[in-house]
Coordinates of C-alpha atoms in Angstrom, one line a residue:
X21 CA 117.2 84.7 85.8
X22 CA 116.7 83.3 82.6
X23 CA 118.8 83.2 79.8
X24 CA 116.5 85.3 77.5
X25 CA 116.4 88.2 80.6
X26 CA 119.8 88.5 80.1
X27 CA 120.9 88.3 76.9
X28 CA 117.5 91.3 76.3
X29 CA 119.4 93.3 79.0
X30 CA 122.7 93.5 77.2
X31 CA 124.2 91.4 80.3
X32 CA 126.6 89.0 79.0
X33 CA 129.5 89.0 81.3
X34 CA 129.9 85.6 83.3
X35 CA 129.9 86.9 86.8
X36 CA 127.3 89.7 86.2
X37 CA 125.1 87.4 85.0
X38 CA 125.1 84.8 87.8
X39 CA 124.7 88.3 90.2
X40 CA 121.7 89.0 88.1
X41 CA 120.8 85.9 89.1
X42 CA 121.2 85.5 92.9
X43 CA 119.0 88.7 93.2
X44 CA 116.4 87.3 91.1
X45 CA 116.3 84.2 93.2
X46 CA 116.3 86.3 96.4
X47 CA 113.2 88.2 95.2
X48 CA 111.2 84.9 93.7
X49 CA 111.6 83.5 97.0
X50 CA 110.8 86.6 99.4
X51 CA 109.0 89.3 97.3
X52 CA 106.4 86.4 95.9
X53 CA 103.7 89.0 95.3
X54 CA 106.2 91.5 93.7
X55 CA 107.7 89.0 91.5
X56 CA 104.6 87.9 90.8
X57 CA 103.9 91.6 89.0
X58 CA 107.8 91.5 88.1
X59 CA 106.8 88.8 85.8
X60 CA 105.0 91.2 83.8
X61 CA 107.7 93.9 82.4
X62 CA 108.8 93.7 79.2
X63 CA 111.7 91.4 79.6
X64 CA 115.1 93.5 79.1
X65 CA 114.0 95.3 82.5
X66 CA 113.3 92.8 84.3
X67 CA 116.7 92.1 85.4
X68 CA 117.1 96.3 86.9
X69 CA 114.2 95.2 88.9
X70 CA 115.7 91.8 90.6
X71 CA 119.1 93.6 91.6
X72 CA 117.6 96.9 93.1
X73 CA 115.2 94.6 95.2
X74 CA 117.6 91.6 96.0
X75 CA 119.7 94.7 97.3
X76 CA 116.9 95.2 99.7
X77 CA 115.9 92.1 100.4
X78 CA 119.7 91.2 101.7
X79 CA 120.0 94.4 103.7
X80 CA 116.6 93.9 105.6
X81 CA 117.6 89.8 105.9
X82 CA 120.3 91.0 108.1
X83 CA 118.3 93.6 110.0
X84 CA 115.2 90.7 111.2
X85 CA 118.1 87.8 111.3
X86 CA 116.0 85.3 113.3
X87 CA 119.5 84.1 114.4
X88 CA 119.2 84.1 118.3
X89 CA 122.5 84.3 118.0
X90 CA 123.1 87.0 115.8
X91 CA 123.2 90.1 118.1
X92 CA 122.6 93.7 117.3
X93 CA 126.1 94.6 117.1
X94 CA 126.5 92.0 115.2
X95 CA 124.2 93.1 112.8
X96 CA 125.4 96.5 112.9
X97 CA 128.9 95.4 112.1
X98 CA 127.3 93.3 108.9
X99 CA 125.3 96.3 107.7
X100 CA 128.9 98.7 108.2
X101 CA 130.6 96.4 105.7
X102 CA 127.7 96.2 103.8
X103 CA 127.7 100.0 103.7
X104 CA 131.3 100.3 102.7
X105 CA 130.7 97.3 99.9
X106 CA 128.1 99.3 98.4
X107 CA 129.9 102.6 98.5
X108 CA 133.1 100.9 96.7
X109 CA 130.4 99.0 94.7
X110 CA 128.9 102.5 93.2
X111 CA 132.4 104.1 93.1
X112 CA 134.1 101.4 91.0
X113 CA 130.9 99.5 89.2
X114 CA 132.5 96.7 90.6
X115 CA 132.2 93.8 93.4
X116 CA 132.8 90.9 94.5
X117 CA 129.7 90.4 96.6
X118 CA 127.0 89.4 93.7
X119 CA 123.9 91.4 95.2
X120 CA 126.5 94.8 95.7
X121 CA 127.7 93.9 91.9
X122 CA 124.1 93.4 90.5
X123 CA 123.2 96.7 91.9
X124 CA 125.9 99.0 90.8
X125 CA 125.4 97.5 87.4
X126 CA 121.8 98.9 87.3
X127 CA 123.3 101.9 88.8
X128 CA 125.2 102.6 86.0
X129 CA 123.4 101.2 83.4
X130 CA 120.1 103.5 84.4
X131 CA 121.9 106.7 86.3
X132 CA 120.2 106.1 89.3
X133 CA 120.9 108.8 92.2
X134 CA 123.4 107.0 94.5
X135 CA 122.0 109.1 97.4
X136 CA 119.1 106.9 97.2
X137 CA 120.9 103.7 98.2
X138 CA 122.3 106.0 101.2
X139 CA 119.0 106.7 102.4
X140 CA 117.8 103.3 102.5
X141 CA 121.0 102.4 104.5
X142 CA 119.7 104.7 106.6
X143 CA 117.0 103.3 107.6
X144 CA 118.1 99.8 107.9
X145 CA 120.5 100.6 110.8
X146 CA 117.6 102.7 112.6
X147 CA 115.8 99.5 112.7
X148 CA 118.6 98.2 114.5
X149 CA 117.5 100.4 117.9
X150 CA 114.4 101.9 116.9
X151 CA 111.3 100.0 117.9
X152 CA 108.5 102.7 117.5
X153 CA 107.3 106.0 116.0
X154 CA 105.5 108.8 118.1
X155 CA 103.6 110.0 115.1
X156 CA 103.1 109.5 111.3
X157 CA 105.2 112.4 110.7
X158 CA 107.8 110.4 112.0
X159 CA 107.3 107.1 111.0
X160 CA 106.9 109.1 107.1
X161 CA 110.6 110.2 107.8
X162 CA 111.8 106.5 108.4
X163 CA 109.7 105.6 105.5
X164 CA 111.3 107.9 103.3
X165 CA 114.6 106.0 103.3
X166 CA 112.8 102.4 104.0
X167 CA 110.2 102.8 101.0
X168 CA 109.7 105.7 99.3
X169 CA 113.4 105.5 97.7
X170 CA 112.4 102.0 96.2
X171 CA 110.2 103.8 93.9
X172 CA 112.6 106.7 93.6
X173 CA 115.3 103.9 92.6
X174 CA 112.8 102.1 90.3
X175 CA 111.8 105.5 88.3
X176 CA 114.9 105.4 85.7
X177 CA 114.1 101.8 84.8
X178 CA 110.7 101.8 84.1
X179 CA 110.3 105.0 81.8
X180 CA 108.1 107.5 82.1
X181 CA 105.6 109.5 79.8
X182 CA 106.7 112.9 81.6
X183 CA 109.6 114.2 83.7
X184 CA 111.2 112.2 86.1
X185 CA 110.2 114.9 89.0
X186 CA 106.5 115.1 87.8
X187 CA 106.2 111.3 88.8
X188 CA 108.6 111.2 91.4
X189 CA 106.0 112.2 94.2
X190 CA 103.9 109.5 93.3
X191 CA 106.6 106.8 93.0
X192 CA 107.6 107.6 96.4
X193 CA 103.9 107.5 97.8
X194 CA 103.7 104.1 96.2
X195 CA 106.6 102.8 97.8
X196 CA 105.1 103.8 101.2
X197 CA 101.8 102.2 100.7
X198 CA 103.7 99.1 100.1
X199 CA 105.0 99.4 103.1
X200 CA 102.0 100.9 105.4
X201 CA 100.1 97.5 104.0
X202 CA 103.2 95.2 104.9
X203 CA 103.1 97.0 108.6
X204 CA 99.5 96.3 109.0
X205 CA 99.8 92.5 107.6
X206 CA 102.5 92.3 109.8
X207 CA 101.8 93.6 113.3
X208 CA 102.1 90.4 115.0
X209 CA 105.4 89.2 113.8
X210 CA 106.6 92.6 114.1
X211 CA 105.2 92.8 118.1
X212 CA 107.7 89.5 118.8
X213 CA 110.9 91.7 117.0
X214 CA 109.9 94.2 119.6
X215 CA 108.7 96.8 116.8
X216 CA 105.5 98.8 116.2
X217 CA 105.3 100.3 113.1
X218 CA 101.9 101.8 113.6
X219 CA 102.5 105.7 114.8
X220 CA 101.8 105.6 118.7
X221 CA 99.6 109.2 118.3
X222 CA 97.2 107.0 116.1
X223 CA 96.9 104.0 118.8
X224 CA 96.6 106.4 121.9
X225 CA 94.2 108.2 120.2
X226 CA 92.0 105.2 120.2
X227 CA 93.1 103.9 123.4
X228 CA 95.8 101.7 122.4
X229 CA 99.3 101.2 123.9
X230 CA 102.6 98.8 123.8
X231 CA 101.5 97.0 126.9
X232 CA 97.5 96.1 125.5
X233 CA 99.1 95.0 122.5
X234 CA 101.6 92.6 123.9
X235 CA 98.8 91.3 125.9
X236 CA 96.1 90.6 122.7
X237 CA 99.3 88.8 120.9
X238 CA 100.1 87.2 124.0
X239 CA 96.8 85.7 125.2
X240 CA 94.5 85.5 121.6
X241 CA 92.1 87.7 123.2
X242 CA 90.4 90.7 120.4
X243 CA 90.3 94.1 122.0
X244 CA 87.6 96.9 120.4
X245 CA 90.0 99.5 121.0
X246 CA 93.4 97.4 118.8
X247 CA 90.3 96.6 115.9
X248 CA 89.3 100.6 115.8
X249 CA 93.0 101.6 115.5
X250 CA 93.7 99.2 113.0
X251 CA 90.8 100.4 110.8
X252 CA 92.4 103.8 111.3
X253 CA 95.8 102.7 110.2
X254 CA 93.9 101.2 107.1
X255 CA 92.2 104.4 105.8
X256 CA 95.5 106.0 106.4
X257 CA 97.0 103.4 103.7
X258 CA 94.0 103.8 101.3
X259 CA 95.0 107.3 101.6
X260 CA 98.5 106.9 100.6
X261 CA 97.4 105.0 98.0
X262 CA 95.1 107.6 96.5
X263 CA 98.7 109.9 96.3
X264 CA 100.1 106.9 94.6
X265 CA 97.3 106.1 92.0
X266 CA 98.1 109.3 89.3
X267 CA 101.5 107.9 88.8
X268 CA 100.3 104.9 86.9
X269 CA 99.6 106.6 83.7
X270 CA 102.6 108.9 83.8
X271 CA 104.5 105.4 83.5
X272 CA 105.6 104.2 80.0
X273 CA 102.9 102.5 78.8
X274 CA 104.7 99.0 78.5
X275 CA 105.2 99.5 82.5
X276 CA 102.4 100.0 83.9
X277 CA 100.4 96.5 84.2
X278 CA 102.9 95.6 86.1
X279 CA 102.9 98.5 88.7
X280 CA 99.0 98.6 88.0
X281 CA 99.2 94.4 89.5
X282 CA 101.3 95.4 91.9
X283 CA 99.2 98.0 93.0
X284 CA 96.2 95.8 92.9
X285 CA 97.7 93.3 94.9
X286 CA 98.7 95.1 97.5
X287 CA 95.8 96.7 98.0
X288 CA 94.4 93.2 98.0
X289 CA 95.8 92.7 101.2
X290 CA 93.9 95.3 102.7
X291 CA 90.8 93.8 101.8
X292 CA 91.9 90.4 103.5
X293 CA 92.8 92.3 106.6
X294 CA 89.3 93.8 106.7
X295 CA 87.6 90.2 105.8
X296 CA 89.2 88.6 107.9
X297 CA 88.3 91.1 111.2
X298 CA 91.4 93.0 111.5
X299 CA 93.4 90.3 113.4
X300 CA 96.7 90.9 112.4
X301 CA 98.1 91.0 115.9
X302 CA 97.4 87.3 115.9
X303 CA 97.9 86.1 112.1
X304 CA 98.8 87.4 108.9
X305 CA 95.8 87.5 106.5
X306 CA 96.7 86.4 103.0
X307 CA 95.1 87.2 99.4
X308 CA 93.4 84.4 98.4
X309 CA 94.9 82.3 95.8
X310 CA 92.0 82.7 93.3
X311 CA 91.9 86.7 93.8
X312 CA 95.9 86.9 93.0
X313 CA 95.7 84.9 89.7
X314 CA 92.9 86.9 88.6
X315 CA 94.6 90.1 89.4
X316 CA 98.0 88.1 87.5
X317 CA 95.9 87.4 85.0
X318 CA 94.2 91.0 84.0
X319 CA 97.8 91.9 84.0
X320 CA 98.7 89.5 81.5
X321 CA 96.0 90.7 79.3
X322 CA 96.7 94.7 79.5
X323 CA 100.7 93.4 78.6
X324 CA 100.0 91.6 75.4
X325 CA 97.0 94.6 74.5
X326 CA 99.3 97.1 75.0
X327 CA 102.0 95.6 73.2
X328 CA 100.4 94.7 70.5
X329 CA 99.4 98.3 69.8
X330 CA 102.4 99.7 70.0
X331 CA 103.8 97.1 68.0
X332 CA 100.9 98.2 65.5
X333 CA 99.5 101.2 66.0
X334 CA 101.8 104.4 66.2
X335 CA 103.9 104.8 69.7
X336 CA 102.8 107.7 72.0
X337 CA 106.0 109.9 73.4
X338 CA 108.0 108.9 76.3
X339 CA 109.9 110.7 78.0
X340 CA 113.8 110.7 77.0
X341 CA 114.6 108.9 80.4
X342 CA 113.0 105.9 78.8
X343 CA 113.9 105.6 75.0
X344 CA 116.7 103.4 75.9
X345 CA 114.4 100.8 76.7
X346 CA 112.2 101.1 73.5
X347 CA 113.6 98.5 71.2
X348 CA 113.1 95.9 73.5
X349 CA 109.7 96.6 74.7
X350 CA 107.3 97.0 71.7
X351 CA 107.1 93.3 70.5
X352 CA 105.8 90.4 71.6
X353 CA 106.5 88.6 68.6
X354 CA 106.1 84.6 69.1
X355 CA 104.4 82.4 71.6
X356 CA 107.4 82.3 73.2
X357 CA 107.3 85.7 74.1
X358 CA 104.2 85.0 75.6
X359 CA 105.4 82.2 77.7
X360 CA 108.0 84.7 79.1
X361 CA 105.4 87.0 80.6
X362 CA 102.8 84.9 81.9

């Protein structure tokens, strides 16, 4: 975290600062193509953004520990007293775990809905037993806790041009087409935790089970049937995407490159899956390097456009939720400002 994120966010306590900071670290080094967007907020919000996903981050660590040694009630005892940090954490806007302190600081500072963080919670221990989902319909109520909260949870601190529960909908869908594309990247590491993410009623239905999946990952060998299903789960994304996509412009305007990146990029990696034959159950395809600073790179450009015309030009209404933020977020006011967001 840099000095400058700080001192914009009104953070100036010692300890809160170097929490800010270990979540910040924890998201440059897992979340690279979220950070990568991150890097684009107007820089007072930036820090919100590092604590709510470092919070994840360190909850879903201990979920996929690739600790052999680590068992799962092991890891259900770490996520109890991580439950019961967070719940003092949010009482008392207090801790002395940096992540759980971070967190309930950006609780408080942005009212976030503490039942939220329960539902995500939630989640994280059925990971610890379950391994697959009958149907979509089931896998959506997982996702609710697992993904769809993480927009809920990111609403307050980016602002938006209408009423939180206008754009709440499509926060949440984004947050689960996040996650839909991570499941389909992922297949393949996820088939040696034991987990399928994919809805089983969408495999069957093209002829796929457990067992023929175990055996392309195990042997190398493509299957028509695992390609077909996989093109299935893929149009199911796009489709959650589509529910996403409104949301953008209901965002505060100095927001939404960021998001709008994010969303780019991540729909990115659907485009490598399908370029690269749909053969996630034997490697992870990856957005070419080129592609991402491109994307990175349009971002940039939208930021300093649209702050320069708000510093200029006269400021269209947002909603009350995100007035706090609007002192910080209309300048860009010396080169180094534009250091801080490329």
């Amino acid at each position: 975290m840099t000095d400058r994120e700080l001192d914009a966010a009104g953070i100036t306590e010692p300890a809160l600062r170097g929490a800010y900071t270990r979540c910040r670290q924890l998201n440059a080094r897992y979340g690279k193509t979220y950070f990568l967007a991150t890097r684009l907020l107007p820089i007072e919000r930036r820090p919100a953004v590092h604590a709510l996903y470092g919070f994840a981050r360190w909850a879903d660590d201990i979920v996929d520990s690739t600790d052999a040694t680590v068992t799962v009630e092991k890891r259900s005892a770490a996520l109890a007293r991580l439950q019961t940090r967070l719940e003092q954490g949010l009482r008392d806007a207090d801790s002395t775990e940096p992540v759980v302190l971070a967190l309930a600081d950006t609780a408080r500072r942005h009212g976030i809905d503490h039942q939220h963080f329960t539902d995500f919670m939630a989640s994280m221990r059925s990971d610890l037993h379950v391994t697959d989902y009958a149907t979509y319909e089931d896998l959506r109520k997982y996702m609710h806790g697992s993904a769809a909260v993480i927009g809920l949870q990111m609403l307050p601190v980016l602002g938006t041009t209408v009423p939180r529960e206008e754009a709440a909908p499509h926060a949440a869908a984004l947050g689960v087409a996040f996650q839909l594309t991570n499941f389909l990247r992922d297949v393949g590491e996820d088939l040696d935790r034991g987990r399928i993410y994919l809805p089983a009623d969408l495999l069957r239905a093209h002829g796929v089970d457990r067992d023929l999946l175990y055996w392309s990952r195990s042997t190398g060998h493509r299957d028509r049937r695992i390609t077909e299903a996989l093109k299935a789960a893929e149009r199911l994304t796009r489709g959650v995407y589509l529910e996403a996509a409104p949301g953008l412009a209901m965002l505060d305007r100095v927001c939404r490159p960021c998001i709008r990146t994010a969303f780019v990029l991540y729909g990115g990696i659907l485009d490598a899956i399908a370029a690269d034959g749909y053969a996630v159950v034997h490697r992870r395809a990856v957005v070419p390097r080129r592609r991402r600073a491109a994307v990175a790179l349009d971002g940039l450009v939208r930021t300093v456009a649209t702050r320069v015309e708000l510093r200029v030009g006269p400021r269209r209404a947002v909603h009350p939720d995100s007035t706090r933020f609007r002192s910080g977020t209309s300048r860009l006011s010396s080169a180094q400002d534009h250091e801080e967001v490329a």
